[in-house]
CSV table of C-alpha atoms in Angstrom, one decimal:
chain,number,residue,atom,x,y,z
A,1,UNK,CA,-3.8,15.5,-31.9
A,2,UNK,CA,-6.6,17.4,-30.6
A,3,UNK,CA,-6.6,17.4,-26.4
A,4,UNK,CA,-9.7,17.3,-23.6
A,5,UNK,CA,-8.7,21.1,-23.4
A,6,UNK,CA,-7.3,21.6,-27.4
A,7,UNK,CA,-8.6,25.2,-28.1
A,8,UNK,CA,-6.5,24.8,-31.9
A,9,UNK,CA,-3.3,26.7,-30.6
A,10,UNK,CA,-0.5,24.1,-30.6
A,11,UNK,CA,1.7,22.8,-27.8
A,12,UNK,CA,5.2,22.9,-27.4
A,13,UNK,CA,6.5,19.6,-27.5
A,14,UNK,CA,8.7,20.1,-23.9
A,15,UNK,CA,6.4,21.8,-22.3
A,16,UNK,CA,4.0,18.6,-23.5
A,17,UNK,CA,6.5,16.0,-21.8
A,18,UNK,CA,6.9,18.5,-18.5
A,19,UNK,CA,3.4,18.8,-17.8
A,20,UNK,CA,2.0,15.4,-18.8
A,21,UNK,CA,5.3,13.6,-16.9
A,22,UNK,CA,4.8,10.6,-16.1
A,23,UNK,CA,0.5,9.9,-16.6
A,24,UNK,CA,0.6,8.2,-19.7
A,25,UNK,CA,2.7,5.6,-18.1
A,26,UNK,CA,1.2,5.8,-14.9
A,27,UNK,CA,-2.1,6.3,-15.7
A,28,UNK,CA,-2.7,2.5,-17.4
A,29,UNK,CA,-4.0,0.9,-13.9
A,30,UNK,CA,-6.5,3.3,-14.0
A,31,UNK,CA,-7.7,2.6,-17.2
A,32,UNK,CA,-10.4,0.2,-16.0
A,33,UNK,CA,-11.8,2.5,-13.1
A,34,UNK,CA,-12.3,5.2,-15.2
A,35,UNK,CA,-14.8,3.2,-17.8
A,36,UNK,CA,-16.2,2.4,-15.0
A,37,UNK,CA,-16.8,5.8,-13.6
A,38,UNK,CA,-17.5,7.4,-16.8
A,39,UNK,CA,-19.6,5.1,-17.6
A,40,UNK,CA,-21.9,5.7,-14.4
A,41,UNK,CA,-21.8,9.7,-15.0
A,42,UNK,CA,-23.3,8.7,-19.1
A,43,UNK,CA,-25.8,7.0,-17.5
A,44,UNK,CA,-26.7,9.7,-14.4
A,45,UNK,CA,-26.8,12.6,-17.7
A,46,UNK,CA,-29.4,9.9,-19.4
A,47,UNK,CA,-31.5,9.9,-16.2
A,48,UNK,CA,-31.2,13.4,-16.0
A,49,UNK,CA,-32.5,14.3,-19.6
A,50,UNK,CA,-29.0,15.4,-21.0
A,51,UNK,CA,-28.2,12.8,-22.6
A,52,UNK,CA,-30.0,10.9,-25.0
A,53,UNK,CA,-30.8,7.0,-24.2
A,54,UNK,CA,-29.2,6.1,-27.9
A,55,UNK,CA,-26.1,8.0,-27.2
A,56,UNK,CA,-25.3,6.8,-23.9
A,57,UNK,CA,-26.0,3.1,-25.3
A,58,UNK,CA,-23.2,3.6,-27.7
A,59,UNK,CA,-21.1,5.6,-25.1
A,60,UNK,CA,-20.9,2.6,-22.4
A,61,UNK,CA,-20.3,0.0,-25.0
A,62,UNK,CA,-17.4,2.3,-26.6
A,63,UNK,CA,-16.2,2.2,-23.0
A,64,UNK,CA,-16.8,-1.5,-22.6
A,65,UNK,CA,-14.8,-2.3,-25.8
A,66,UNK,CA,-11.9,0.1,-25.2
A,67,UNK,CA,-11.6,-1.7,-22.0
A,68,UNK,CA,-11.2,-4.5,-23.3
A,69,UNK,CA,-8.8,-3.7,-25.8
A,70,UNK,CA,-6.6,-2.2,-23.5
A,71,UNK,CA,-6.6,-5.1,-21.1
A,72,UNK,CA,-5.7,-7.4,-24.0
A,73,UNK,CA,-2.8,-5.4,-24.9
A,74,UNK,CA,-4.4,-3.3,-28.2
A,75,UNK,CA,-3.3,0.0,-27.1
A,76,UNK,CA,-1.9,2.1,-24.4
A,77,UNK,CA,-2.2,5.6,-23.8
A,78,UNK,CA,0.7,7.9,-25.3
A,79,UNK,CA,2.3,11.5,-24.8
A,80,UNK,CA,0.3,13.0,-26.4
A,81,UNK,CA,-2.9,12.1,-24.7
A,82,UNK,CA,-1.8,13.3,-21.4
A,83,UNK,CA,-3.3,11.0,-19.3
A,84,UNK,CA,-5.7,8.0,-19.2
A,85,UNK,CA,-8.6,10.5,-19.4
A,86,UNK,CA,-7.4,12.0,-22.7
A,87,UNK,CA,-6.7,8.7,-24.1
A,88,UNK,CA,-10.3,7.0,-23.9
A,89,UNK,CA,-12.5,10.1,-24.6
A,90,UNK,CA,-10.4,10.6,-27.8
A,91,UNK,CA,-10.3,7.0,-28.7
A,92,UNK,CA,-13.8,6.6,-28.1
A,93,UNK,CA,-14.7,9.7,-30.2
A,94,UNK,CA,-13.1,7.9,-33.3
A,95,UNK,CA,-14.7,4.8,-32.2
A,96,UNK,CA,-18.0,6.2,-31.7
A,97,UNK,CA,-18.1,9.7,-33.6
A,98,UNK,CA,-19.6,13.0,-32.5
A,99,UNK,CA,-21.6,11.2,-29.4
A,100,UNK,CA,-18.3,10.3,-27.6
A,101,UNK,CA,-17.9,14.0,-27.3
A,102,UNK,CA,-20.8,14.3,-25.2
A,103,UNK,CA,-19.7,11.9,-22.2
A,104,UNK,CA,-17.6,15.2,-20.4
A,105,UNK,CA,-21.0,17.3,-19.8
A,106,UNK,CA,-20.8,18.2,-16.3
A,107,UNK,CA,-17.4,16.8,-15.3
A,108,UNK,CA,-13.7,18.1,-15.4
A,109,UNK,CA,-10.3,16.0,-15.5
A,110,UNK,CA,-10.4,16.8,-11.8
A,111,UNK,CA,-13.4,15.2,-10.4
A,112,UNK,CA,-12.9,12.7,-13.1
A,113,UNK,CA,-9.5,11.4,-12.0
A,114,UNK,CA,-10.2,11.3,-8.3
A,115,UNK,CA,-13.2,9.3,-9.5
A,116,UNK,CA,-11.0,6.9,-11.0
A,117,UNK,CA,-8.4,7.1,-8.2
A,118,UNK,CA,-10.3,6.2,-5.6
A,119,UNK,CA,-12.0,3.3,-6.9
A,120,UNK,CA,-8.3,1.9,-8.0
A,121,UNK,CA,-7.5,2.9,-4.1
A,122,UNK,CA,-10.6,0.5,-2.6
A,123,UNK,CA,-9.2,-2.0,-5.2
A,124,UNK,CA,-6.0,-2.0,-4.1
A,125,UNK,CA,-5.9,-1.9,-0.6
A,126,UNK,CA,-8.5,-4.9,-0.4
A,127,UNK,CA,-5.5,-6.8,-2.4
A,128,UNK,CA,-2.8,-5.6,-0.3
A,129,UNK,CA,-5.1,-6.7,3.0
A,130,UNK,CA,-6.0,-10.1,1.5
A,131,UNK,CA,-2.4,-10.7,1.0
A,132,UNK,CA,-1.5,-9.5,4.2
A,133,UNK,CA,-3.9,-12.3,5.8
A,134,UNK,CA,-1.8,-14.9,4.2
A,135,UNK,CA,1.4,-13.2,5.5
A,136,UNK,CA,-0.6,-13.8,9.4
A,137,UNK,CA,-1.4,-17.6,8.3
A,138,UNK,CA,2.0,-18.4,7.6
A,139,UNK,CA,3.0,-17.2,11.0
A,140,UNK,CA,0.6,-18.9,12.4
A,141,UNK,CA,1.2,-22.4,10.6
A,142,UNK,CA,4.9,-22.1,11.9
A,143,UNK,CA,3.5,-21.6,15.5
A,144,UNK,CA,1.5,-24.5,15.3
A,145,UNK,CA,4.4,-26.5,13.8
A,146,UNK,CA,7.5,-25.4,15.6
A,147,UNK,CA,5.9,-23.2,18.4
A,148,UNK,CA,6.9,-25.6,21.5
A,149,UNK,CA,10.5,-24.7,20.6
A,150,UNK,CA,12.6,-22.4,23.3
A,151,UNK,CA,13.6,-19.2,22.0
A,152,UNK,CA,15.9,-16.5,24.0
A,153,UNK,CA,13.9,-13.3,24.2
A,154,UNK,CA,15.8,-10.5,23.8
A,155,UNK,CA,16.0,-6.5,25.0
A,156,UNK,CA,18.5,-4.2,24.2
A,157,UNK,CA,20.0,-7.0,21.7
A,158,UNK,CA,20.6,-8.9,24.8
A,159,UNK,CA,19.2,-12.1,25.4
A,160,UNK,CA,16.4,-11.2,28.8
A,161,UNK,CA,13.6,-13.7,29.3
A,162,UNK,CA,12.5,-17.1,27.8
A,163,UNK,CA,10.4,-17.0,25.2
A,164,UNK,CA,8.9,-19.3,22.1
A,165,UNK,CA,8.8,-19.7,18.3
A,166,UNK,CA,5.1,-19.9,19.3
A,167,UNK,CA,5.2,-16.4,21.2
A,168,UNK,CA,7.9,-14.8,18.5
A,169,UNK,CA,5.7,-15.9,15.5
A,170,UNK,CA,2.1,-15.1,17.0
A,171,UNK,CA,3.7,-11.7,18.5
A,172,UNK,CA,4.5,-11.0,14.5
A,173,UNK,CA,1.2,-11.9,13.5
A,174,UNK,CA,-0.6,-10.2,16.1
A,175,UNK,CA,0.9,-6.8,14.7
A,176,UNK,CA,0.3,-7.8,10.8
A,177,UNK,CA,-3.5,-7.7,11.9
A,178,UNK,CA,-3.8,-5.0,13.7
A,179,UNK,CA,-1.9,-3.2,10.2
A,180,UNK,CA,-4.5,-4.8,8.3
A,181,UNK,CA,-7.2,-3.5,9.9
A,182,UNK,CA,-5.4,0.0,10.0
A,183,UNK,CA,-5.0,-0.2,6.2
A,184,UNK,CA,-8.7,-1.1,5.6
A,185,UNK,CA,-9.7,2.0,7.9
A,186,UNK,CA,-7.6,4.1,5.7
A,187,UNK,CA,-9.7,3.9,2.7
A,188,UNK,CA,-12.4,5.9,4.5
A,189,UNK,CA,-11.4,8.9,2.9
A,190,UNK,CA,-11.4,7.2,-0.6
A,191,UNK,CA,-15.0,6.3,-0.6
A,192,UNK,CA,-16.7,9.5,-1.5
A,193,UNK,CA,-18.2,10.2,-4.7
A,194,UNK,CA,-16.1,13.4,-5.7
A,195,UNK,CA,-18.1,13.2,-9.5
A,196,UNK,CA,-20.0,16.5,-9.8
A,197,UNK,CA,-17.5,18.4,-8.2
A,198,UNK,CA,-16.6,18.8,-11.6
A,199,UNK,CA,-13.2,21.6,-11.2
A,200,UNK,CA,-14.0,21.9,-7.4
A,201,UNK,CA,-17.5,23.9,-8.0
A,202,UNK,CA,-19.9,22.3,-9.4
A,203,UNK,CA,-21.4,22.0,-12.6
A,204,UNK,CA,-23.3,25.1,-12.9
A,205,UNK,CA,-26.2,25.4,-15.1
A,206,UNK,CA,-26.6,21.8,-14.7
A,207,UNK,CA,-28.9,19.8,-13.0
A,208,UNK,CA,-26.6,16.7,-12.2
A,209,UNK,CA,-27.8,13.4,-9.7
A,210,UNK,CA,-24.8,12.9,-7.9
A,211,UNK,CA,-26.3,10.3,-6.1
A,212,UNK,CA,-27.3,8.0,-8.7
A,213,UNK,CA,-23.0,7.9,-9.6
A,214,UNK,CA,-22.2,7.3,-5.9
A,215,UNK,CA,-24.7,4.1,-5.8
A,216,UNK,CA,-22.9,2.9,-9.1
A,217,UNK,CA,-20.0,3.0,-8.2
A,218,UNK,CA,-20.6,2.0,-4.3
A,219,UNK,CA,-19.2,5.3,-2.3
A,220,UNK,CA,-20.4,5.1,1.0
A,221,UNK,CA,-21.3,8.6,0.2
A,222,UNK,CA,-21.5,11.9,-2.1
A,223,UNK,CA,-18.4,14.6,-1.0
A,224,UNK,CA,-20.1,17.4,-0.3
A,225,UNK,CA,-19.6,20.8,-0.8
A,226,UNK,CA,-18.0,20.3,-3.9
A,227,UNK,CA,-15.2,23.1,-3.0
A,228,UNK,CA,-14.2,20.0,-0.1
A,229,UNK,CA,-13.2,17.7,-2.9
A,230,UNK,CA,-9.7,19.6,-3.8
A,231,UNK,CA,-9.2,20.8,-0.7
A,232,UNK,CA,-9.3,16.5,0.6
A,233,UNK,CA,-6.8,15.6,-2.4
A,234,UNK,CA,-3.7,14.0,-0.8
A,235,UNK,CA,-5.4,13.0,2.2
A,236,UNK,CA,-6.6,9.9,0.8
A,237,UNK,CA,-3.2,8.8,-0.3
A,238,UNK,CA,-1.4,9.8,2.7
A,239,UNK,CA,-3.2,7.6,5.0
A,240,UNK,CA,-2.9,4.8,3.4
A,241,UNK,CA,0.8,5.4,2.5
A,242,UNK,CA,1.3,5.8,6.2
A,243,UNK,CA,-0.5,2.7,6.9
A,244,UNK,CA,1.4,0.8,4.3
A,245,UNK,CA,4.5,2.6,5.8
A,246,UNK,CA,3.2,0.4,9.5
A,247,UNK,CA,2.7,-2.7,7.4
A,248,UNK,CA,5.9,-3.0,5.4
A,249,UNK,CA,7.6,-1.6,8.6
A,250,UNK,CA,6.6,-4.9,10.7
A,251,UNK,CA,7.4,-6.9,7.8
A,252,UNK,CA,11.0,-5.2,7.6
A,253,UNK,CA,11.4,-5.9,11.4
A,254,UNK,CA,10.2,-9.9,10.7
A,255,UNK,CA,12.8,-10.0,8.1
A,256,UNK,CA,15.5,-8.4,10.2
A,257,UNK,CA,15.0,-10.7,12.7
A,258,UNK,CA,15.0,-13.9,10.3
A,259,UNK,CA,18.5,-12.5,8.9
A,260,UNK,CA,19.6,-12.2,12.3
A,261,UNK,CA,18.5,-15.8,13.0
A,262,UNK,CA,20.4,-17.0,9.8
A,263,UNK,CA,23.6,-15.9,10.5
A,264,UNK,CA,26.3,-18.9,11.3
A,265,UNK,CA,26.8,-16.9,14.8
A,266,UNK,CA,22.8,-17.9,15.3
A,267,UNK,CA,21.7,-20.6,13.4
A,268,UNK,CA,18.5,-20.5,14.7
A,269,UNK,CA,16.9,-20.8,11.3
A,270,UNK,CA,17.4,-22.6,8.1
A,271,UNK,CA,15.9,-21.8,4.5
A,272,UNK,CA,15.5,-23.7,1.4
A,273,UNK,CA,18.5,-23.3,-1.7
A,274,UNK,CA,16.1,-21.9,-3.7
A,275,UNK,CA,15.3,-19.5,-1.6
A,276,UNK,CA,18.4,-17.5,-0.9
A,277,UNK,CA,21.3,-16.7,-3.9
A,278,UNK,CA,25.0,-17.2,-4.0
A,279,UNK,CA,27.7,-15.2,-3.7
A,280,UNK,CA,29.7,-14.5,-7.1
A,281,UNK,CA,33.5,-15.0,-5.4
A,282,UNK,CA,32.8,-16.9,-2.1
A,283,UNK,CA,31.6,-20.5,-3.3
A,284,UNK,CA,30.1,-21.1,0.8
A,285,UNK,CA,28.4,-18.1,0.7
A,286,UNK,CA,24.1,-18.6,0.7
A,287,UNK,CA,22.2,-15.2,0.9
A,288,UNK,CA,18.9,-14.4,2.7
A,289,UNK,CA,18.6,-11.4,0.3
A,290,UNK,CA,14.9,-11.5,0.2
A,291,UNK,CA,14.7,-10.5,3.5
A,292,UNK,CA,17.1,-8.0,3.2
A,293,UNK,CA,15.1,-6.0,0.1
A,294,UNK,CA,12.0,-6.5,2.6
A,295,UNK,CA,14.3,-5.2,5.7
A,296,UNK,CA,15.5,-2.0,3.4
A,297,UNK,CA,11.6,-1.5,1.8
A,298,UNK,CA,10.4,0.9,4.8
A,299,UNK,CA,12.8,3.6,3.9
A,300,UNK,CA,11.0,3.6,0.3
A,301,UNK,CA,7.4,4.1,1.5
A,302,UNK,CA,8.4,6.1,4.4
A,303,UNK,CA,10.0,9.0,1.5
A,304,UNK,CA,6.7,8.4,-0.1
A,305,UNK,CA,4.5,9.5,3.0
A,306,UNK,CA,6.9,12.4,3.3
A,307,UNK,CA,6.6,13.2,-0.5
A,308,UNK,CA,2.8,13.0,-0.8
A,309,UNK,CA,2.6,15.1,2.6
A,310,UNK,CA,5.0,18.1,1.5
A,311,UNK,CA,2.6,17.9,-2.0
A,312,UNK,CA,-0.1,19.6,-0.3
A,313,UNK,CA,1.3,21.3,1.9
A,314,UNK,CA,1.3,24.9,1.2
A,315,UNK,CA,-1.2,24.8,-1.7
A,316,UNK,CA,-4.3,27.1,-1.6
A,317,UNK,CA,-8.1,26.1,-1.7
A,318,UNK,CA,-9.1,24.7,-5.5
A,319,UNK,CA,-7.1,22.9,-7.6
A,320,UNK,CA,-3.5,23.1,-8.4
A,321,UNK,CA,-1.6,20.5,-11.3
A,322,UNK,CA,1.3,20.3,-8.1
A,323,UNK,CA,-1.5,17.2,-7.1
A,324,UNK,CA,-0.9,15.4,-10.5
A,325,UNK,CA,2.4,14.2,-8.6
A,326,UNK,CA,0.2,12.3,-6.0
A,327,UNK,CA,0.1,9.5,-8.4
A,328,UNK,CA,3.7,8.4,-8.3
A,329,UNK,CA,4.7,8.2,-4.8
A,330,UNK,CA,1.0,6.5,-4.0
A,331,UNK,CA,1.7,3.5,-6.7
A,332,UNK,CA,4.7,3.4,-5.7
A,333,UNK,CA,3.9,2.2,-2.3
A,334,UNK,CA,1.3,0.1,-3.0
A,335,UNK,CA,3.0,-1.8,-5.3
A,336,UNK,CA,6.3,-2.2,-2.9
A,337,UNK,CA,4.3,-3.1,0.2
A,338,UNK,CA,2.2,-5.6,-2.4
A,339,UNK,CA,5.4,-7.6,-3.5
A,340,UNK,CA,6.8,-7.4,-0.1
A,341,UNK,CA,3.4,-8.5,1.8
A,342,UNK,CA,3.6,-11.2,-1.0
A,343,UNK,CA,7.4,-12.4,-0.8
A,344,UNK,CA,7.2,-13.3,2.9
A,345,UNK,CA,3.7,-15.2,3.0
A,346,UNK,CA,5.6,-17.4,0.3
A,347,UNK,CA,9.0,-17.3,2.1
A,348,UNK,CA,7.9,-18.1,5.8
A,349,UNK,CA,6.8,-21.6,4.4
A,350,UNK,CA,10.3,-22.4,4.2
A,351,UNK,CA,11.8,-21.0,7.6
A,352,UNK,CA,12.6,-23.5,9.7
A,353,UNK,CA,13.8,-23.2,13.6
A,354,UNK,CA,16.8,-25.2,14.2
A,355,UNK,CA,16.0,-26.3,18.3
A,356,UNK,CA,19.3,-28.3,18.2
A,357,UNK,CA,21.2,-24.7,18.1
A,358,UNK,CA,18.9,-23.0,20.5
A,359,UNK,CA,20.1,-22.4,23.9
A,360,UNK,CA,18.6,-20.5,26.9
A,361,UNK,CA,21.8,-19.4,29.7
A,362,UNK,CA,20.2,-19.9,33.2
A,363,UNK,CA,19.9,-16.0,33.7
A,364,UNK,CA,17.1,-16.2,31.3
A,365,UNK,CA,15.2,-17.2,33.7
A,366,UNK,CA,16.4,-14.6,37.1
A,367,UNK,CA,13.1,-12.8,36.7
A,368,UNK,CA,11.1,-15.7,36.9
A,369,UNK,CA,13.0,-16.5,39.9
A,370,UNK,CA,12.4,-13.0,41.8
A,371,UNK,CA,8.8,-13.7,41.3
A,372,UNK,CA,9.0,-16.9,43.0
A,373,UNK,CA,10.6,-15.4,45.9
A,374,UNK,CA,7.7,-12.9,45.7
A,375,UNK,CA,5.1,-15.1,45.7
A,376,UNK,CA,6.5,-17.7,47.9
A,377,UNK,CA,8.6,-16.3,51.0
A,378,UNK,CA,6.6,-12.5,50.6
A,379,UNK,CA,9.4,-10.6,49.8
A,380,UNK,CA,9.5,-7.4,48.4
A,381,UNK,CA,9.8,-7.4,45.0
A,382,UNK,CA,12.8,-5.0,45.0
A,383,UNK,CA,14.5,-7.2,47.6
A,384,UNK,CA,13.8,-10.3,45.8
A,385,UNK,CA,15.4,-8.6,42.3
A,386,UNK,CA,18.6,-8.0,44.5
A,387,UNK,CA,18.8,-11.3,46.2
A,388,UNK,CA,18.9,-13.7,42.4
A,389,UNK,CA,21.0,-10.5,41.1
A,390,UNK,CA,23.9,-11.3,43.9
A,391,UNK,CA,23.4,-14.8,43.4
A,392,UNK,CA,24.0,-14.5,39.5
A,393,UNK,CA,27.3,-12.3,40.4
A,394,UNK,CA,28.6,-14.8,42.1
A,395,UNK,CA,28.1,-17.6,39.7
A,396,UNK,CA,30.5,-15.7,37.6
């Protein structure tokens, strides 16, 4: 099979499955976003006169088709294609003929993918936020249901003040915003049009629009010089791996709470059957272990922020394949903070706050106290703090 770079010496088979890794599997998501973007650089070549209006016709609806084919499950991209990149131009050659040939002019596999990239990026954090918003209106239907109820608040593990469902669950939500918007920040690094770049130089010899691809494809603006585009690889995905790390790491701390409140010795909460398993010797035993695959999730993304980071670390200016391995840690988070985002705005629907097993001691409330002293017979805050403490030590 003749490759994007094919010069008609062949390819050792291991060194194939080494270098090409895991792309062919990986690579399928991208599938859609990089019709799209190729088929915005046919028709900036047309525009440009280096491409004729016939050819790029019957380049964008090869595209179009092979889309469509691969959405509906008519092929997938293999070994020896390399990578979603290698896969469509060489299906669309045999689809198309000689013309399909033509739709690389001015491009490389390196501006190409990032094109791809981060469009899929944009994509998916937008999904990941919108999900996340559901995660903040189930916290906040629970407030409005059960928010009256008395909840111990707690520092050091130790119950401290009073405090609410109302104040637990909007505390939550507050925090699950404030990710959200951090996550939608993050993309700012994705939306530059890297097309042009070509292998982080320029297309030389050509006169390219690169322009007219960033309005199709809706960068908020063209990457300029071209030799930034490599040197910006990773940077992208790190931020929003971090930010995912913040998301899924409130989301962790929800669920450890809620597995805290579901233990007998609580009982603060209870959840549906269906959602918690059994135990396969103990026929009592009910499981909150979607909460506890949430709880564990952070350590996941957290090795993927370090992974993508250590990537780039050391690499020169231009490009280097090391960045090929961007890919896995990236998906990996997005789809982990995706099903986790999505498995608690589904599972808070079913927590309910038992207020018949909720109990505040008295010293809950010795702060409040101090500041009535304060406020009332103009005492010293300090003095006021020791007078409710001796009266507490005596009570015991």
């Amino acid at each position: 099979m003749a490759r994007l770079w094919d010069k008609g010496i062949p390819l050792d088979e291991r060194i194939l499955r080494f270098t090409a890794g895991e792309d062919h599997r990986l690579d399928a998501r991208l599938v859609p976003y990089d019709v799209r973007a190729s088929i915005a650089h046919a028709r900036m070549l047309e525009t440009r006169g280096l491409l004729s209006a016939e050819n790029c016709a019957a380049i964008c609806a090869g595209l179009e088709a092979l889309a469509a084919g691969h959405a509906a499950g008519e092929w997938a991209i293999e070994l020896d294609d390399e990578d979603v990149h290698g896969a469509l131009e060489r299906r669309l050659i045999e689809k198309i003929g000689a013309a399909g040939g033509r739709v690389h002019l001015g491009r490389s596999r390196n501006d190409q993918v990032l094109a791809a990239l981060r469009l899929y990026l944009k994509d998916a954090v937008g999904g990941i936020a919108q999900i996340t918003a559901r995660v903040v209106d189930s916290l906040a239907a629970l407030a409005d249901k059960q928010g009256q109820i008395r909840l111990p608040g707690y520092t050091h593990m130790q119950p401290a003040m009073p405090s609410s469902v109302a104040l637990w669950a909007r505390g939550f939500a507050a925090e699950l915003a404030d990710d959200r918007a951090g996550l939608l920040a993050a993309v700012r690094r994705a939306d530059l049009n890297p097309l042009g770049s070509a292998a982080g130089y320029g297309a030389l010899g050509l006169d390219l629009d690169r322009e007219h691809t960033r309005v199709a494809l809706g960068f908020a603006a063209v990457q300029e010089p071209v030799t930034a585009v490599q040197l910006s690889r990773g940077k992208a995905e790190a931020s929003v791996i971090f930010e995912l790390a913040l998301l899924v790491g409130d989301l962790g701390r929800l669920a450890s709470d809620l597995i805290l409140f579901y233990t007998d010795e609580y009982a603060f909460v209870s959840l549906p059957d269906e959602m918690t398993t059994g135990s396969s010797i103990m026929p009592q035993k009910r499981n909150p272990d979607v909460f506890e695959l949430v709880r564990s999730a952070p350590a996941t993304i957290q090795g993927a922020l370090m992974e993508s980071l250590a990537i780039t670390a050391k690499l020169t200016s231009g490009y280097h394949r090391d960045l090929q391995r961007l890919k896995a840690p990236l998906f990996r988070s997005i789809d982990l903070a995706e099903d986790c985002a999505a498995i608690m705005a589904h599972a808070l629907r079913g927590v309910q706050f038992r207020a018949e097993n909720i109990e505040l001691g008295d010293e809950l409330y010795a702060a409040e106290r101090a500041n009535e002293l304060v406020v009332k017979e103009g005492l010293p805050f300090r003095d006021a703090y020791r007078k409710i403490a001796a009266a507490l030590a005596k009570k015991k």
